mmCIF file of C-alpha atoms in Angstrom:
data_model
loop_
_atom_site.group_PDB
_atom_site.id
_atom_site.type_symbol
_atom_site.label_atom_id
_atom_site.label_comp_id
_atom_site.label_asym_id
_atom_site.label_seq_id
_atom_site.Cartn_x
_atom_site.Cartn_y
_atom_site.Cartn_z
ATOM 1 C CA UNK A 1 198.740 30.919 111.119
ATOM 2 C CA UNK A 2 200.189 28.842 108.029
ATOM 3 C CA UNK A 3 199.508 25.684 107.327
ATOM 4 C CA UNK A 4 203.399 24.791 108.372
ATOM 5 C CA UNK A 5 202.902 25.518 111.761
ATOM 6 C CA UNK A 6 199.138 23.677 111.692
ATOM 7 C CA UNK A 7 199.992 21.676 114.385
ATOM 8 C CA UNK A 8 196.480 21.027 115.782
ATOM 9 C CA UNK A 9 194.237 18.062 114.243
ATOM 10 C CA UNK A 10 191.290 19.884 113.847
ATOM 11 C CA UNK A 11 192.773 22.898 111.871
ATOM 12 C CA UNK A 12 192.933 21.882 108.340
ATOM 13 C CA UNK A 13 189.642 20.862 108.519
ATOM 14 C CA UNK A 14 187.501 23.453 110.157
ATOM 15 C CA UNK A 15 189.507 26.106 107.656
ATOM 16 C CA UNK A 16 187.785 24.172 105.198
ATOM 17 C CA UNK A 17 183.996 24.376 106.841
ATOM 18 C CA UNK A 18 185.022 27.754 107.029
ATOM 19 C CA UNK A 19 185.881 28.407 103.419
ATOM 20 C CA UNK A 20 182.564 26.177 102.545
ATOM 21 C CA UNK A 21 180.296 28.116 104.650
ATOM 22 C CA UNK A 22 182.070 31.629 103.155
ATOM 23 C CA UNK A 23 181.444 30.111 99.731
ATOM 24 C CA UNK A 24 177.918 29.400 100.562
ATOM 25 C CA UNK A 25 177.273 32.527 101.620
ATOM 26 C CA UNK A 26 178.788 34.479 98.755
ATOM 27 C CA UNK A 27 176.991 32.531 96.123
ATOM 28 C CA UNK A 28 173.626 33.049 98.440
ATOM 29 C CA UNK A 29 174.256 36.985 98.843
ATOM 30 C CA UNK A 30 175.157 37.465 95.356
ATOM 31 C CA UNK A 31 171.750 35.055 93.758
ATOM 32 C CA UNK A 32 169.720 37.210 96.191
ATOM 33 C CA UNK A 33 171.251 40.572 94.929
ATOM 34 C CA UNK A 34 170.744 39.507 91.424
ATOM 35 C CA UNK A 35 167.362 38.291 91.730
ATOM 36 C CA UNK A 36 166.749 41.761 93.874
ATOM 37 C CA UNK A 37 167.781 43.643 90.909
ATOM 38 C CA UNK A 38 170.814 45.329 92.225
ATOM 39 C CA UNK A 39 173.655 45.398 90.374
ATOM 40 C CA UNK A 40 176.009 43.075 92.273
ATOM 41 C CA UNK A 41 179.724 44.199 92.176
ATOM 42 C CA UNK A 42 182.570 42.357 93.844
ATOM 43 C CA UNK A 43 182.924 45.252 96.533
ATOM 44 C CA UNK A 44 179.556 45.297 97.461
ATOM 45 C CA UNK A 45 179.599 41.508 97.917
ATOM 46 C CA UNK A 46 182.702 41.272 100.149
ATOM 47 C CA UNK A 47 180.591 43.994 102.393
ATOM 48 C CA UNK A 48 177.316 42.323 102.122
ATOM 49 C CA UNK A 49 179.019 38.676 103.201
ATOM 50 C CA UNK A 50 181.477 39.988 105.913
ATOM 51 C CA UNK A 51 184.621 38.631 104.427
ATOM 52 C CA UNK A 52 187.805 40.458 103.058
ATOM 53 C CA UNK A 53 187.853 41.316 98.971
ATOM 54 C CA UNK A 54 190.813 38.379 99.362
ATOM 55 C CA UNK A 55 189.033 36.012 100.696
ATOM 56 C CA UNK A 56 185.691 36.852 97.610
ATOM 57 C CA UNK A 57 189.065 37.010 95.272
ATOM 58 C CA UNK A 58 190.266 33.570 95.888
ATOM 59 C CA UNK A 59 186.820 31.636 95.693
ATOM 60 C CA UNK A 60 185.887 33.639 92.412
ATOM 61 C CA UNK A 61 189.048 35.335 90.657
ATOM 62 C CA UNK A 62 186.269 36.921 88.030
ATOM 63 C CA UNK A 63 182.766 37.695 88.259
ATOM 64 C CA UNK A 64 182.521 35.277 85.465
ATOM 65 C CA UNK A 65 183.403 32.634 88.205
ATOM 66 C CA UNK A 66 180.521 33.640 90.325
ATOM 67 C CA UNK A 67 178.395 33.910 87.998
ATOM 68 C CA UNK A 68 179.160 30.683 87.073
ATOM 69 C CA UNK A 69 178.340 29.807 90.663
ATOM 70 C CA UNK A 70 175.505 31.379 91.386
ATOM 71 C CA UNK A 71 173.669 29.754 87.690
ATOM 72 C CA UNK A 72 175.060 26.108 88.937
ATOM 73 C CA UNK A 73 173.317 27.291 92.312
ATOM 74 C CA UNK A 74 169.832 28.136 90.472
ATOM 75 C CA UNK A 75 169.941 25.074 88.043
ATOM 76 C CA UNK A 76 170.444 23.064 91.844
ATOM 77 C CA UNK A 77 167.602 24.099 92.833
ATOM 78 C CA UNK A 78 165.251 23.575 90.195
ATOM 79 C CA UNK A 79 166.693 19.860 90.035
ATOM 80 C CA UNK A 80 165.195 19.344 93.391
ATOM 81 C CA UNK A 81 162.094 21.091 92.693
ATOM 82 C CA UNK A 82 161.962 18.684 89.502
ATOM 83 C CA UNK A 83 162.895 15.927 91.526
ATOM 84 C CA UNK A 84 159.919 16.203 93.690
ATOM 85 C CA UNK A 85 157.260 15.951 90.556
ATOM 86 C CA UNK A 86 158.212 11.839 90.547
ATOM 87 C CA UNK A 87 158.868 12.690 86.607
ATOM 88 C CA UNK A 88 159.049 9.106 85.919
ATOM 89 C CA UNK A 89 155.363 8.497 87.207
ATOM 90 C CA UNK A 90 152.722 7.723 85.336
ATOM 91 C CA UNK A 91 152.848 8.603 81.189
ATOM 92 C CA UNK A 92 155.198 10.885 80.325
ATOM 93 C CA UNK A 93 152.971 13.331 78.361
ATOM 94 C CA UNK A 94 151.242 13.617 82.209
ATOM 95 C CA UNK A 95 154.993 14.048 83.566
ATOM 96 C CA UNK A 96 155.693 16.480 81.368
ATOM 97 C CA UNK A 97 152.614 18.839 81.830
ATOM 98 C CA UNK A 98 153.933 18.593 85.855
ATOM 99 C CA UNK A 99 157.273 19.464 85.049
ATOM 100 C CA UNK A 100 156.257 22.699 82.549
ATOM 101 C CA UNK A 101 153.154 24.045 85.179
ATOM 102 C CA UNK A 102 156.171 23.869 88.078
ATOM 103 C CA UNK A 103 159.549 25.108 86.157
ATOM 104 C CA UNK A 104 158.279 27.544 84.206
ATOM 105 C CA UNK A 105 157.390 29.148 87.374
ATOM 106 C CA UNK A 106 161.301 28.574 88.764
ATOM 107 C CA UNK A 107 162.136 30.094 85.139
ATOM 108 C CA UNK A 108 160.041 32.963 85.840
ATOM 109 C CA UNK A 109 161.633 33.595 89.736
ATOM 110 C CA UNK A 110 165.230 33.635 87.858
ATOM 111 C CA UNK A 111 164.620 35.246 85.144
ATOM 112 C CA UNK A 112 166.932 38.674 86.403
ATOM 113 C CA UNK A 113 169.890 35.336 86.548
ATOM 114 C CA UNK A 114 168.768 34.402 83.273
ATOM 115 C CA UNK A 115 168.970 37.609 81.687
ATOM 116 C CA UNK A 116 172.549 38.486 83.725
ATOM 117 C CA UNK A 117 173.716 34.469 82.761
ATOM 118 C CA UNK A 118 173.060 34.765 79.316
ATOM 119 C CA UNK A 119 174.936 38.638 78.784
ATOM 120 C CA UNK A 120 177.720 37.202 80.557
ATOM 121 C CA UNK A 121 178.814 33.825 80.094
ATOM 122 C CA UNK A 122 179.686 32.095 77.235
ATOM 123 C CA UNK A 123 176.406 30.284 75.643
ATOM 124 C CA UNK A 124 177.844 26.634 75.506
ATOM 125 C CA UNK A 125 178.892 26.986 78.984
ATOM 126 C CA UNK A 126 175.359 28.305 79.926
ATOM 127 C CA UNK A 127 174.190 25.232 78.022
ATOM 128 C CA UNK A 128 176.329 23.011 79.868
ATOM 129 C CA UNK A 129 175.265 24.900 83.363
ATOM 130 C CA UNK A 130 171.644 23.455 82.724
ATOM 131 C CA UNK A 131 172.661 19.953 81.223
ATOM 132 C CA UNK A 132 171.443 17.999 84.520
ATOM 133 C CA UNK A 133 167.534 19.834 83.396
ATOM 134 C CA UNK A 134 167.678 19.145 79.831
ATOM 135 C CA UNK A 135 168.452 16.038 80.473
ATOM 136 C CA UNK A 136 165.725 15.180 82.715
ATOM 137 C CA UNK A 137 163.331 16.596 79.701
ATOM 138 C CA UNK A 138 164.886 15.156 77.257
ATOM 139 C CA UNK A 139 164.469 11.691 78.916
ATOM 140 C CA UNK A 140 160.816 12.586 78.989
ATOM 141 C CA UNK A 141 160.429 13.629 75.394
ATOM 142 C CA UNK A 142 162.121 10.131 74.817
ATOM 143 C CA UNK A 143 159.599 7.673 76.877
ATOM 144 C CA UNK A 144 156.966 9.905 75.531
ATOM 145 C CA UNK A 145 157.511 9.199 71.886
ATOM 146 C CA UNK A 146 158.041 5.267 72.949
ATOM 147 C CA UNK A 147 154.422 5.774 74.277
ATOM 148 C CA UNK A 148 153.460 7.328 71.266
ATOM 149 C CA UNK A 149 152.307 10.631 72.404
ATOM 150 C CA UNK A 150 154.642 12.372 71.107
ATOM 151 C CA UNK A 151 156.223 13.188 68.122
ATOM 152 C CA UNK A 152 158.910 11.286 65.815
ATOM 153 C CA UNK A 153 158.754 13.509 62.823
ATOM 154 C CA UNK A 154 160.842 16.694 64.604
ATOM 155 C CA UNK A 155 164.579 16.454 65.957
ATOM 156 C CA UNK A 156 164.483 15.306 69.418
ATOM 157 C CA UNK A 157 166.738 18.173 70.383
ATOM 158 C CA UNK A 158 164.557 20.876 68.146
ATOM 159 C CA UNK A 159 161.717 19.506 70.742
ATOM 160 C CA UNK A 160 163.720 19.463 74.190
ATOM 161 C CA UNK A 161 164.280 23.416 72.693
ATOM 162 C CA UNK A 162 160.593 24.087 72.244
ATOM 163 C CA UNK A 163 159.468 23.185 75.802
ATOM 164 C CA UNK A 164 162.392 25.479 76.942
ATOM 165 C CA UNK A 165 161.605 28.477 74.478
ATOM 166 C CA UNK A 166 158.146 28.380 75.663
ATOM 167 C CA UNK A 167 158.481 28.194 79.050
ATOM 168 C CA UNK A 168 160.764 30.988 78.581
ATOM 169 C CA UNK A 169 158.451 33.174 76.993
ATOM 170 C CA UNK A 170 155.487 32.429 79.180
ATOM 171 C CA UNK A 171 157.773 34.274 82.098
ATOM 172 C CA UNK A 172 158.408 36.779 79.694
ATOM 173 C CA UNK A 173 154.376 37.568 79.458
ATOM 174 C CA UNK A 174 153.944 37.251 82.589
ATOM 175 C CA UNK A 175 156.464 39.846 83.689
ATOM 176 C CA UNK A 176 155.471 41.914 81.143
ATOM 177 C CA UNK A 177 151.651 42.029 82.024
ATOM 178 C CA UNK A 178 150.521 40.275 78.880
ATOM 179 C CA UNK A 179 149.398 36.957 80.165
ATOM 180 C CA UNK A 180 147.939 36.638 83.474
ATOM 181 C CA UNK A 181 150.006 34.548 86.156
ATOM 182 C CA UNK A 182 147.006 32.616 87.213
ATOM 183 C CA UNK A 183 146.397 31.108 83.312
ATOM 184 C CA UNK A 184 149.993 31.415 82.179
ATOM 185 C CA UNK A 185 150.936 27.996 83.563
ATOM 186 C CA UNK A 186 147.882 26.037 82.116
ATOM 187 C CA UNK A 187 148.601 27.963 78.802
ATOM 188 C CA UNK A 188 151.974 27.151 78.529
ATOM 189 C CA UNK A 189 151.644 23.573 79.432
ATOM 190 C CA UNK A 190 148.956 23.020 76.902
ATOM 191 C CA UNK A 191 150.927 24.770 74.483
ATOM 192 C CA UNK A 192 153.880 22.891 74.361
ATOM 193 C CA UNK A 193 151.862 19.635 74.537
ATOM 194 C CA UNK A 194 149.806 20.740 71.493
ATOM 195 C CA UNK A 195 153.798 21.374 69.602
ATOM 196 C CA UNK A 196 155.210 17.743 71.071
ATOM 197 C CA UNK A 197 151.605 15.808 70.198
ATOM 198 C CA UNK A 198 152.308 13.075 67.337
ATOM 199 C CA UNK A 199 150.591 14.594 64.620
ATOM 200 C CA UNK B 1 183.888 71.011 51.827
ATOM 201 C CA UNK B 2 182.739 68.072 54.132
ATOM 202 C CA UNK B 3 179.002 67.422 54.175
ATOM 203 C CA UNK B 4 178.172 69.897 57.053
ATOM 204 C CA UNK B 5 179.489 73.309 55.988
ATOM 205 C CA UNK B 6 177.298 73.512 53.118
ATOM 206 C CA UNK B 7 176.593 77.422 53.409
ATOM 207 C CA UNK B 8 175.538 78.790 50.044
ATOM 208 C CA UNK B 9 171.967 80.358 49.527
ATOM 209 C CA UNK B 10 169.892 77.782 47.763
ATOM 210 C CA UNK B 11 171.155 75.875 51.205
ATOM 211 C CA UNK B 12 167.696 75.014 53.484
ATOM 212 C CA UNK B 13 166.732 72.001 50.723
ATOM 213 C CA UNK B 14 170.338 70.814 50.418
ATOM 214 C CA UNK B 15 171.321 70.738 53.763
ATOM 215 C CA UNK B 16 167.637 68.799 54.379
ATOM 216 C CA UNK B 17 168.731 66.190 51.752
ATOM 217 C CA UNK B 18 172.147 66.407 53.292
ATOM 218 C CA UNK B 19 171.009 65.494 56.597
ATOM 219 C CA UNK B 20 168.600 62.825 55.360
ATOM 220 C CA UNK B 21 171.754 60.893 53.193
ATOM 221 C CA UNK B 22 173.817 61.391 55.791
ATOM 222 C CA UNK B 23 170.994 59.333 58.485
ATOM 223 C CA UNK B 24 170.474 56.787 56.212
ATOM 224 C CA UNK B 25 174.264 56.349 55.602
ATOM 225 C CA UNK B 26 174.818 56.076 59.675
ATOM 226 C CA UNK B 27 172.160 53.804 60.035
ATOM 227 C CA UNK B 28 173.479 51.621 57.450
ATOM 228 C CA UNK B 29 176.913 51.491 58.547
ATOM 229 C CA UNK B 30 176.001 50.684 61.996
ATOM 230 C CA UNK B 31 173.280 47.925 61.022
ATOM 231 C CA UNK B 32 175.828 46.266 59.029
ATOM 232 C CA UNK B 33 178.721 46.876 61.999
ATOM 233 C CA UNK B 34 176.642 45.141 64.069
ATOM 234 C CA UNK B 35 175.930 42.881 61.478
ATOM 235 C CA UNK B 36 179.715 41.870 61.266
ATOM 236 C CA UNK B 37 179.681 41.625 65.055
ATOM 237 C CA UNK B 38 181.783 44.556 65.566
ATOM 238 C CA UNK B 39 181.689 46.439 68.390
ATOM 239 C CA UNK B 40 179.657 49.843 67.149
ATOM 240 C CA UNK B 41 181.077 53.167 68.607
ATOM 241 C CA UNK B 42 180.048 56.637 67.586
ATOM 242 C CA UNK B 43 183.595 57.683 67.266
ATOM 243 C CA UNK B 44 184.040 54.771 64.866
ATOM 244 C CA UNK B 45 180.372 55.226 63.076
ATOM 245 C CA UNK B 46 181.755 58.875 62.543
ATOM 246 C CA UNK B 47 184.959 57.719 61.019
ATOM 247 C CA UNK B 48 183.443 55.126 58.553
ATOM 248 C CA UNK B 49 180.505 57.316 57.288
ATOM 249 C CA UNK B 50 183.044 60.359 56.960
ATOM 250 C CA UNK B 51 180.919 62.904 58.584
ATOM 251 C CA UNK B 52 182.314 65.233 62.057
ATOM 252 C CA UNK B 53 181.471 63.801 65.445
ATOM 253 C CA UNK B 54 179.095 67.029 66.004
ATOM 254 C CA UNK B 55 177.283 65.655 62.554
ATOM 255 C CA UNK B 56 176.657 61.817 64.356
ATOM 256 C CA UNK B 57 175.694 63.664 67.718
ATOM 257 C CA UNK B 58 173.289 66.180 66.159
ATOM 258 C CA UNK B 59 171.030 63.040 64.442
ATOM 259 C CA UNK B 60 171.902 60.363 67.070
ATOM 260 C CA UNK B 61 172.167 62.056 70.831
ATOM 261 C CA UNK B 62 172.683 58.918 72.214
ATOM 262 C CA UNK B 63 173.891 55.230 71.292
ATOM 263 C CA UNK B 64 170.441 54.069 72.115
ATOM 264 C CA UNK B 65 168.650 56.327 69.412
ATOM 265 C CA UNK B 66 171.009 55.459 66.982
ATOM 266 C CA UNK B 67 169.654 51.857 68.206
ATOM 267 C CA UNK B 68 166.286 52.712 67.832
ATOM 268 C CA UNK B 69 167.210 53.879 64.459
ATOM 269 C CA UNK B 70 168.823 51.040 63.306
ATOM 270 C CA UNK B 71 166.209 48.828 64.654
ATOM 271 C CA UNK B 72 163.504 50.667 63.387
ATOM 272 C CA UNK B 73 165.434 50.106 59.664
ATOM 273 C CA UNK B 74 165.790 46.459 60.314
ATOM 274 C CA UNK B 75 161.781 45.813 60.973
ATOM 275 C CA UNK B 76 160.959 48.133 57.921
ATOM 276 C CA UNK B 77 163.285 45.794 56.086
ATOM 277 C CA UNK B 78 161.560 42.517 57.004
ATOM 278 C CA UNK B 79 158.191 44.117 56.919
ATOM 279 C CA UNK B 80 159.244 44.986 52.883
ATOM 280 C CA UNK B 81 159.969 41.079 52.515
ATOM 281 C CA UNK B 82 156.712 40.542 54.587
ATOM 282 C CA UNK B 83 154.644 41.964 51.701
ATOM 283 C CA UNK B 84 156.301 40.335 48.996
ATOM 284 C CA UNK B 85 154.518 37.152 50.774
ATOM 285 C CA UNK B 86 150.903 38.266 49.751
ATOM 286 C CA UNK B 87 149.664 37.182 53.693
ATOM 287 C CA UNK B 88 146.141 37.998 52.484
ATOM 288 C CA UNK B 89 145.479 35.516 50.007
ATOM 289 C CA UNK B 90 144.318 32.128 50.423
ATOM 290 C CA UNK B 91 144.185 29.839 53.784
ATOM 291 C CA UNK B 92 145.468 31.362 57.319
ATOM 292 C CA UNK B 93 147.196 29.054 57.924
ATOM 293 C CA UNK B 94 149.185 28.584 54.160
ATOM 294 C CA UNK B 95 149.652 32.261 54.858
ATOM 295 C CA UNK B 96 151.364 31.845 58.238
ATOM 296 C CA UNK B 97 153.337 29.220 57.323
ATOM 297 C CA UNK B 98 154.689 31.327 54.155
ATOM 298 C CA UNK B 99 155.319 33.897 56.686
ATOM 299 C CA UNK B 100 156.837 31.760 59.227
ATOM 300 C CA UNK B 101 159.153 29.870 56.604
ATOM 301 C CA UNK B 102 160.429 33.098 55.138
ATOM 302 C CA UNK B 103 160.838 35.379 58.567
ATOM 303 C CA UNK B 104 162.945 33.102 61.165
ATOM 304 C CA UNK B 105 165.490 33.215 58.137
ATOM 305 C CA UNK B 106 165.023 37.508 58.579
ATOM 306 C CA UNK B 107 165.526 36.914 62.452
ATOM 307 C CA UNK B 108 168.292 34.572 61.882
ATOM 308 C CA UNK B 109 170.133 37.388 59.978
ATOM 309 C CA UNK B 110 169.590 39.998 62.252
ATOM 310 C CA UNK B 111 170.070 37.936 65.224
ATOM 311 C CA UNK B 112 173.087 39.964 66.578
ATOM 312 C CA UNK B 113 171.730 42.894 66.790
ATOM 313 C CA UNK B 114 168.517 41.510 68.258
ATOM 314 C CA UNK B 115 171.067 40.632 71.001
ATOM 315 C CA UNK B 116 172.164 44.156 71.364
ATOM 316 C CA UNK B 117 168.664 45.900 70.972
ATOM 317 C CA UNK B 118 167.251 43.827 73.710
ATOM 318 C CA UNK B 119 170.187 44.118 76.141
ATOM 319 C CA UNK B 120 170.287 48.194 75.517
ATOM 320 C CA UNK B 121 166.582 49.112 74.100
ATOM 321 C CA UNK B 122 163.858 49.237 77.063
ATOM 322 C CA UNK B 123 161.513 46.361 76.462
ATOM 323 C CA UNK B 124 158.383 48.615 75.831
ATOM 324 C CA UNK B 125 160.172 50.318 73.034
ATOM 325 C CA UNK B 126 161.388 47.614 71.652
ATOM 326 C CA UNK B 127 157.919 45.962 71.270
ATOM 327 C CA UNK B 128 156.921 49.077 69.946
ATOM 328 C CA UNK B 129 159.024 49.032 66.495
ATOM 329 C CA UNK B 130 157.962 45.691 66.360
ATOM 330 C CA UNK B 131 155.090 46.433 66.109
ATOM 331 C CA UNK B 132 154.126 46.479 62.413
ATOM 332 C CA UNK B 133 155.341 42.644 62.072
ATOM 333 C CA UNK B 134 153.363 41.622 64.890
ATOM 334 C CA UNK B 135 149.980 43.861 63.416
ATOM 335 C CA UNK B 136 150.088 41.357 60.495
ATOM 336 C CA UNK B 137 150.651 38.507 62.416
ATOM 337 C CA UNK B 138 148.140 39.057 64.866
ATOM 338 C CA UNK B 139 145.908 39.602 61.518
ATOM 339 C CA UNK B 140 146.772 36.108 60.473
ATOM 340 C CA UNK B 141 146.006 34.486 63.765
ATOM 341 C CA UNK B 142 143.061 36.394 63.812
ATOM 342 C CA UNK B 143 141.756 35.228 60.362
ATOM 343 C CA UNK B 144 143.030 31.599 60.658
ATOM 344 C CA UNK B 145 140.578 31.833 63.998
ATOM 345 C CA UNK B 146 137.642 32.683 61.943
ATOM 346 C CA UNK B 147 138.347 30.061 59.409
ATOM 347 C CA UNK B 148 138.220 27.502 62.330
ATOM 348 C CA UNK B 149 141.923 26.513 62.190
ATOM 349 C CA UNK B 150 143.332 28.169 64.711
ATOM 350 C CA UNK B 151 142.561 27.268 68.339
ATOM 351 C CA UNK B 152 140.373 29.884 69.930
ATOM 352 C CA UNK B 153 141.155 28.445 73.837
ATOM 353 C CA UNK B 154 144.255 30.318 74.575
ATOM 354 C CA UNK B 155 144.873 34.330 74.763
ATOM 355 C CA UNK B 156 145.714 35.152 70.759
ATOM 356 C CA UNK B 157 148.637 37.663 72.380
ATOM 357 C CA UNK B 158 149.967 34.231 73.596
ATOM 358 C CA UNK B 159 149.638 32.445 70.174
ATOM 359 C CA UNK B 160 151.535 35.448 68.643
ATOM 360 C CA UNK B 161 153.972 34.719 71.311
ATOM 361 C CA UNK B 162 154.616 31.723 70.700
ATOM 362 C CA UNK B 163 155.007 32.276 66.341
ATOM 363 C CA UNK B 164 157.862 34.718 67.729
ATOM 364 C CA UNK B 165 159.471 32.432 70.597
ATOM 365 C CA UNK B 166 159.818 29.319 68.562
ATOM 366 C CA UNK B 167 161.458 31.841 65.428
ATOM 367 C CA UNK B 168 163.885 32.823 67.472
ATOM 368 C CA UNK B 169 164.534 29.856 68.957
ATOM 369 C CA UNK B 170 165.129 28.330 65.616
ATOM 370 C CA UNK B 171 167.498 30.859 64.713
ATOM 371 C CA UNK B 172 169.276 30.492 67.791
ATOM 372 C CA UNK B 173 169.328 26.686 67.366
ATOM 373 C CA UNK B 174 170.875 26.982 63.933
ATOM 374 C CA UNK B 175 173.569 29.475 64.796
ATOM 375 C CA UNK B 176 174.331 27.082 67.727
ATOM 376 C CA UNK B 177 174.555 24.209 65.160
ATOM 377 C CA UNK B 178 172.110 22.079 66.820
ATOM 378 C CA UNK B 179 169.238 22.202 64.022
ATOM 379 C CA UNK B 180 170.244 22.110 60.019
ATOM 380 C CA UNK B 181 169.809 25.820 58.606
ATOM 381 C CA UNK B 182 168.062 23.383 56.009
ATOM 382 C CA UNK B 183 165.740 21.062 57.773
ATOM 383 C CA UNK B 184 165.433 24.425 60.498
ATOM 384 C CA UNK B 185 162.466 26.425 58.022
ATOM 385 C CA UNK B 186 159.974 23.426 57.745
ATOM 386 C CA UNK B 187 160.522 22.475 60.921
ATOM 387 C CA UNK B 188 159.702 25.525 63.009
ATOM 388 C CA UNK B 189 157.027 25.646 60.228
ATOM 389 C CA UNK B 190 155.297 22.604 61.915
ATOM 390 C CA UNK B 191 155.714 23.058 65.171
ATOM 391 C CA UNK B 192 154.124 26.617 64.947
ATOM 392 C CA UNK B 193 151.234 25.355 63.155
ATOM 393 C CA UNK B 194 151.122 22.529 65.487
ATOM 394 C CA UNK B 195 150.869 24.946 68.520
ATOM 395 C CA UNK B 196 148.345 27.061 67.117
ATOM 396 C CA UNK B 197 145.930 24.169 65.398
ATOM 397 C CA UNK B 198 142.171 23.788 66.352
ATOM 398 C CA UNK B 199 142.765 21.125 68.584
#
């Protein structure tokens, strides 16, 4: 049926549920394929999701565009994780240490996306995928130095890069065996406070 | 005569010292290929040095032991510059901050193919050639311990973590313009020693 001969109300709309739940489910399929460590290929996808290659083809021409997807997907939900620490609670140094101890762990769960993301897309594009997190740190480095906890002396940026770097690496240590999972969150958080404390 | 088909008697040493120039000249050209951000292939490698593809193959079976090879050169190299630094005399900490001033500039420089050797080397290896620059860091941390400047709280395979997350993040932050390649030394500098400190 083409959209021409659409004559029913209810048409336009429920083809675009449909193409809402198909995108959905693609992004879904293809973040849990990632994070399963299979190598996700366009083919498999279409198979995996029960839709035509067409229909993957016109929601995501390249696997760029998914991938692009699939990181704006991730980043989503670490926002709401992060939204659920009440980040502007309390001092921010306090904030803070909630924010590392929970995302480093989200860091750690994506970190097969991360690795995929960062091969793959173009860095200030990666950068701009995770804007809506950095910015939620960055507002905390901010009231943080207004409370005087933490440091003036550093750019504010170098600092927003620090917490990230070592959050990073703490799911790097952990993955690799080299710091245990039960102390790597208490390490990393005291770490990065230590780096951010005024001196 | 090209540099394989050397077939007179006093041959066994020459072809030896053959063989060895002609490694070092392969590694070279493909540490400074990737250097240049070209895209490295053994077909090409072969052209540029001027030896036969059966020459390349025999020393490097594979692209990744080429990359082993060149990687292996790279960490010698910075290791050489590591000495010049005299890490054994005077304060830990003075030390590591020599060290840390002098080697994000090393990592900044061989950034791009630190990109390749961790997409293509397997992460155990490429700890492994690392090795000998993390010995004498772990030395320093070690020492700076004893002298009662460096914290003694966390895991010191974490604190050696973190000298190498926040380098690399420094170099990344400078290639991505966001931290002055002349502010960038001193300030990775201090955070470092901030992280690690007695607190």
């Amino acid at each position: 049926m083409t959209r021409e001969t659409a004559s029913r109300p209810a048409a336009p709309r429920r083809r675009r549920a449909d193409a809402e739940r198909n995108v959905t489910a693609i992004v879904e399929a293809a973040l849990d394929g990632i994070l399963a460590g299979e190598e996700v290929t366009m083919a498999a996808l279409a198979r995996a999701v029960g839709v035509s290659r067409v229909t993957l083809y016109s929601h995501f021409p390249t696997r760029e565009a998914l991938l692009d997807a699939v990181t704006d997907r991730a980043v989503t939900d670490a926002r709401d994780i992060a939204r659920e620490l009440r980040l502007d609670d309390g001092p921010a140094r306090e904030a803070l240490a909630r924010m590392v101890g929970s995302q480093w762990q989200t860091l750690s769960r994506y970190r097969d996306l991360y690795a995929v993301a960062v091969a793959e897309l173009p860095p200030a594009r990666l950068r701009a995928l995770h804007a809506p997190l950095f910015g939620s740190v960055k507002k905390l480095i901010t009231r943080g130095q207004a409370e005087g906890d933490f440091r003036t002396d550093l750019p504010r940026d170098w600092l927003l890069a620090t917490v990230y770097a070592l959050m990073h690496q703490a799911a790097e240590e952990v993955n690799a065996g080299r710091l245990s999972a039960r102390r790597a969150g208490d390490t990393v958080t005291e770490t990065i406070l230590s780096a951010l404390r005024t001196p």
